[in-house]
Amino acid sequence: MKKHLCALFDLDGVVVDTAKYHYLAWREIASKFDFDLTEKDNEQLKGVSRIESLKLILEWANVSLEKEKFNLLLAEKNNTYLGYIETLGTEEILPGIKEGLLQLQENKIKIGLGSASKNAKIILDKLELTSFFGAIIDGNQVEKGKPNPEIFLKGAAALQVAPEKCVVFEDSAVGIQAAKTAKMTAVALGIPDSFSQYDYCYTDFTTLTANGLAQLF
Ligand code: BG6
Ligand code: MG
């Protein structure tokens, strides 16, 4: 019997190198109130929804805003971000991901997306990867963001697979927490120090290798 029947992928920073564009767009917003958003700060924003990210930045910068101004900044951040991803193409798919998706598909493993981003569908289309995903759960479909497990539990339910039979691929600490709370196997992609818990940790999909991926399923 197969160990796992389903692979759930985070998007930004796992499938595609868009984490850098989120960072650049937030830096521009933060600079409006003279706050220098560092890469270290940005680590805490990975996997975090747009609204929660802005709340955190304002807290760090010690700034409080009226709701109207807050919403304007949210829209501005997204416009800047959309500008960065306008020309996004298949060359920005992260190394090993396309090969991994093909391998999973050939082995009849169900594939889902669990992303906090409300731009997930546009991005998958630009990357020409949409057809790989049997279920796409994004920031428009959840009430509670990561580390709440809702996003991955909805993905598993949509694909009709028990949570224990799912493997989650994530680059954010909150995403790994969400996967573990959902009782899924969590594969962290990045440096081990960035995560408080995980089942496996690899730098990226190429270090996981085809053999490593096969052993998970
Ligand atoms: C996550 C990113 O995937 O999506 C976060 O890691 C981002 O950085 C979040 O804030 C929400 O994205 P969007 O596209 O809805 O602003
Ligand atoms: Mg991510």
Tab-separated table of C-alpha atoms and ligand atoms in Angstrom, residues 10-12 22 26 45-50 53 77-78 81 115-120 123 146 171-172, ligand 1:
chain	number	residue	atom	x	y	z
A	10	ASP	CA	2.357	25.848	-1.269
A	11	LEU	CA	2.868	28.277	-4.168
A	12	ASP	CA	5.048	31.317	-3.388
A	22	HIS	CA	6.175	40.043	-2.218
A	26	TRP	CA	6.173	45.257	1.030
A	45	LEU	CA	5.711	37.323	6.449
A	46	LYS	CA	6.142	34.172	4.364
A	47	GLY	CA	2.880	32.248	4.158
A	48	VAL	CA	1.040	35.064	5.953
A	49	SER	CA	-2.018	36.648	4.291
A	50	ARG	CA	-1.901	40.142	2.818
A	53	SER	CA	1.278	40.943	6.757
A	77	LYS	CA	0.865	46.618	-2.308
A	78	ASN	CA	-1.109	44.297	-4.531
A	81	TYR	CA	3.090	43.037	-6.749
A	115	SER	CA	-1.686	28.904	-0.978
A	116	ALA	CA	-2.507	31.964	1.126
A	117	SER	CA	-2.299	34.070	-2.022
A	118	LYS	CA	-5.402	35.530	-3.610
A	119	ASN	CA	-3.363	35.707	-6.834
A	120	ALA	CA	-2.651	31.964	-6.934
A	123	ILE	CA	0.150	32.751	-11.230
A	146	LYS	CA	-1.750	29.529	8.088
A	171	ASP	CA	8.763	27.141	2.540
A	172	SER	CA	7.188	29.002	5.474
B	1	BG6	C1	1.698	33.759	0.517
B	1	BG6	C2	2.982	34.528	0.588
B	1	BG6	O1	1.834	32.692	-0.354
B	1	BG6	O2	0.629	34.590	0.063
B	1	BG6	C3	2.811	35.779	1.437
B	1	BG6	O3	3.994	33.711	1.160
B	1	BG6	C4	1.631	36.605	0.900
B	1	BG6	O4	4.000	36.530	1.386
B	1	BG6	C5	0.378	35.741	0.860
B	1	BG6	O5	1.396	37.721	1.757
B	1	BG6	C6	-0.824	36.499	0.284
B	1	BG6	O6	-0.578	36.768	-1.063
B	1	BG6	P1	-1.455	37.739	-1.963
B	1	BG6	O7	-0.985	37.423	-3.373
B	1	BG6	O8	-2.894	37.390	-1.749
B	1	BG6	O9	-1.161	39.127	-1.530
